[in-house]
GROMACS .gro file of C-alpha atoms in nm:
model
  145
    1MET     CA    1   0.687  16.735  13.272
    2ALA     CA    2   1.028  16.804  13.383
    3GLY     CA    3   1.173  16.640  13.693
    4THR     CA    4   1.478  16.496  13.855
    5ALA     CA    5   1.618  16.157  13.774
    6GLY     CA    6   1.484  15.903  14.000
    7GLU     CA    7   1.176  16.128  14.079
    8SER     CA    8   0.855  15.951  14.043
    9CYS     CA    9   0.575  16.107  13.811
   10PRO     CA   10   0.387  16.364  14.044
   11ILE     CA   11   0.049  16.266  13.847
   12SER     CA   12   0.079  15.909  13.880
   13PRO     CA   13  -0.165  15.893  14.182
   14VAL     CA   14  -0.426  16.085  13.993
   15ILE     CA   15  -0.384  15.904  13.688
   16ASP     CA   16  -0.427  15.569  13.868
   17LEU     CA   17  -0.729  15.714  14.041
   18LEU     CA   18  -0.903  15.866  13.748
   19PHE     CA   19  -0.831  15.623  13.458
   20ALA     CA   20  -0.886  15.307  13.629
   21ARG     CA   21  -1.120  15.086  13.391
   22TRP     CA   22  -1.470  15.253  13.386
   23THR     CA   23  -1.388  15.549  13.624
   24ALA     CA   24  -1.355  15.810  13.340
   25ASP     CA   25  -1.671  15.660  13.166
   26VAL     CA   26  -1.890  15.692  13.472
   27LEU     CA   27  -1.774  16.040  13.567
   28TRP     CA   28  -1.839  16.144  13.209
   29VAL     CA   29  -2.191  16.017  13.205
   30LEU     CA   30  -2.252  16.170  13.542
   31ASP     CA   31  -2.131  16.510  13.421
   32GLN     CA   32  -2.294  16.497  13.083
   33ASP     CA   33  -2.632  16.407  13.279
   34GLY     CA   34  -2.573  16.713  13.487
   35GLY     CA   35  -2.777  16.610  13.778
   36ARG     CA   36  -2.863  16.310  14.002
   37VAL     CA   37  -2.857  15.977  13.810
   38ARG     CA   38  -3.014  15.658  13.933
   39PHE     CA   39  -2.798  15.311  13.906
   40GLY     CA   40  -3.022  15.188  13.626
   41GLN     CA   41  -2.995  15.509  13.415
   42LEU     CA   42  -2.606  15.463  13.457
   43GLN     CA   43  -2.633  15.101  13.359
   44ARG     CA   44  -2.834  15.183  13.040
   45ARG     CA   45  -2.583  15.460  12.953
   46LEU     CA   46  -2.295  15.227  13.010
   47PRO     CA   47  -2.422  14.881  12.877
   48ALA     CA   48  -2.088  14.718  12.854
   49ILE     CA   49  -2.017  14.749  13.229
   50THR     CA   50  -2.184  14.485  13.454
   51PRO     CA   51  -2.379  14.592  13.742
   52LYS     CA   52  -2.113  14.433  13.990
   53VAL     CA   53  -1.841  14.638  13.844
   54LEU     CA   54  -2.040  14.941  13.814
   55SER     CA   55  -2.128  14.932  14.190
   56HIS     CA   56  -1.761  14.878  14.262
   57THR     CA   57  -1.677  15.183  14.041
   58LEU     CA   58  -1.928  15.402  14.204
   59ARG     CA   59  -1.812  15.305  14.554
   60GLN     CA   60  -1.464  15.367  14.466
   61LEU     CA   61  -1.558  15.721  14.325
   62GLU     CA   62  -1.756  15.796  14.650
   63ARG     CA   63  -1.455  15.683  14.865
   64ASN     CA   64  -1.241  15.924  14.675
   65GLY     CA   65  -1.490  16.215  14.707
   66LEU     CA   66  -1.561  16.246  14.329
   67VAL     CA   67  -1.927  16.107  14.353
   68GLY     CA   68  -2.208  16.171  14.622
   69ARG     CA   69  -2.474  15.905  14.676
   70THR     CA   70  -2.809  16.016  14.808
   71ARG     CA   71  -3.045  15.745  14.951
   72HIS     CA   72  -3.418  15.810  14.947
   73PRO     CA   73  -3.630  15.597  15.170
   74GLY     CA   74  -3.904  15.398  15.029
   75VAL     CA   75  -3.993  15.067  14.907
   76PRO     CA   76  -3.766  14.991  14.728
   77PRO     CA   77  -3.522  15.241  14.841
   78ARG     CA   78  -3.409  15.498  14.569
   79VAL     CA   79  -3.041  15.590  14.523
   80GLU     CA   80  -2.909  15.870  14.312
   81TYR     CA   81  -2.560  15.954  14.225
   82ALA     CA   82  -2.408  16.278  14.128
   83THR     CA   83  -2.053  16.420  14.074
   84THR     CA   84  -1.926  16.637  14.375
   85PRO     CA   85  -1.775  16.979  14.357
   86LEU     CA   86  -1.425  16.813  14.372
   87ALA     CA   87  -1.516  16.616  14.047
   88GLY     CA   88  -1.625  16.944  13.894
   89THR     CA   89  -1.263  17.076  13.911
   90LEU     CA   90  -1.179  16.775  13.675
   91VAL     CA   91  -1.396  16.916  13.395
   92PRO     CA   92  -1.115  17.129  13.249
   93VAL     CA   93  -0.885  16.823  13.261
   94PHE     CA   94  -1.137  16.612  13.075
   95ASP     CA   95  -1.212  16.879  12.826
   96ALA     CA   96  -0.839  16.921  12.756
   97LEU     CA   97  -0.811  16.550  12.704
   98SER     CA   98  -1.105  16.559  12.483
   99ASP     CA   99  -0.963  16.837  12.282
  100TRP     CA  100  -0.622  16.643  12.245
  101THR     CA  101  -0.807  16.348  12.139
  102ARG     CA  102  -0.983  16.521  11.867
  103ALA     CA  103  -0.655  16.704  11.738
  104HIS     CA  104  -0.427  16.390  11.769
  105LEU     CA  105  -0.628  16.054  11.752
  106GLY     CA  106  -0.576  16.044  11.383
  107GLU     CA  107  -0.193  16.047  11.429
  108VAL     CA  108  -0.203  15.787  11.692
  109LEU     CA  109  -0.400  15.567  11.464
  110SER     CA  110  -0.174  15.625  11.186
  111ALA     CA  111   0.125  15.545  11.407
  112GLN     CA  112  -0.028  15.215  11.521
  113ALA     CA  113  -0.100  15.115  11.167
  114ARG     CA  114   0.254  15.195  11.038
  115TYR     CA  115   0.379  15.004  11.355
  116ASP     CA  116   0.159  14.694  11.315
  117ALA     CA  117   0.242  14.682  10.925
  118ASP     CA  118   0.624  14.714  11.009
  119GLU     CA  119   0.590  14.432  11.279
  120SER     CA  120   0.378  14.209  11.033
  121ALA     CA  121   0.638  14.271  10.751
  122SER     CA  122   0.928  14.180  11.004
  123ALA     CA  123   0.763  13.869  11.117
  124SER     CA  124   0.712  13.749  10.755
  125THR     CA  125   1.065  13.813  10.642
  126SER     CA  126   1.250  13.695  10.957
  127ALA     CA  127   1.574  13.521  10.870
  128HIS     CA  128   1.491  13.251  11.152
  129PRO     CA  129   1.127  13.180  11.167
  130LEU     CA  130   1.004  13.007  11.459
  131PRO     CA  131   0.943  12.624  11.420
  132LYS     CA  132   0.609  12.482  11.369
  133PRO     CA  133   0.497  12.276  11.639
  134SER     CA  134   0.508  11.901  11.546
  135GLY     CA  135   0.231  11.780  11.772
  136GLY     CA  136   0.467  11.582  11.975
  137PRO     CA  137   0.731  11.662  12.248
  138PRO     CA  138   1.043  11.852  12.130
  139SER     CA  139   1.326  11.617  12.036
  140GLY     CA  140   1.533  11.489  12.321
  141VAL     CA  141   1.256  11.516  12.575
  142PRO     CA  142   1.167  11.159  12.725
  143VAL     CA  143   0.827  11.036  12.661
  144SER     CA  144   0.670  10.878  12.977
  145GLU     CA  145   0.467  10.574  12.885
   0.00000   0.00000   0.00000
């Protein structure tokens, strides 16, 4: 992670690409299913994502070369999605992040709990607490009638 001062982080474009909301989730599901997946199957596996957002995410992944789309003619037409060989090169990256998460998530959660407790304690023992709103305008502010 070493670099010279003023140099931007060399992985920023990839982080933006891979860790946009839902991108990693969609890639993970496609990789775990190991084959072609229809839109409805993806929607069932990721119920918190709206169809509109799922569609947008799939288009972005296709644009970036990470997902391929196969359209089968018929009524109605059938569309299947699958990861590309380029996306396959990300498997070790996701595996490393998964391993890191298993090894260190507990530490992160503990740090968050300590921080939140310290912040809560600081707020309750502050020497100058914020005034409570009175319901009216602050003093000295003219009231128009």
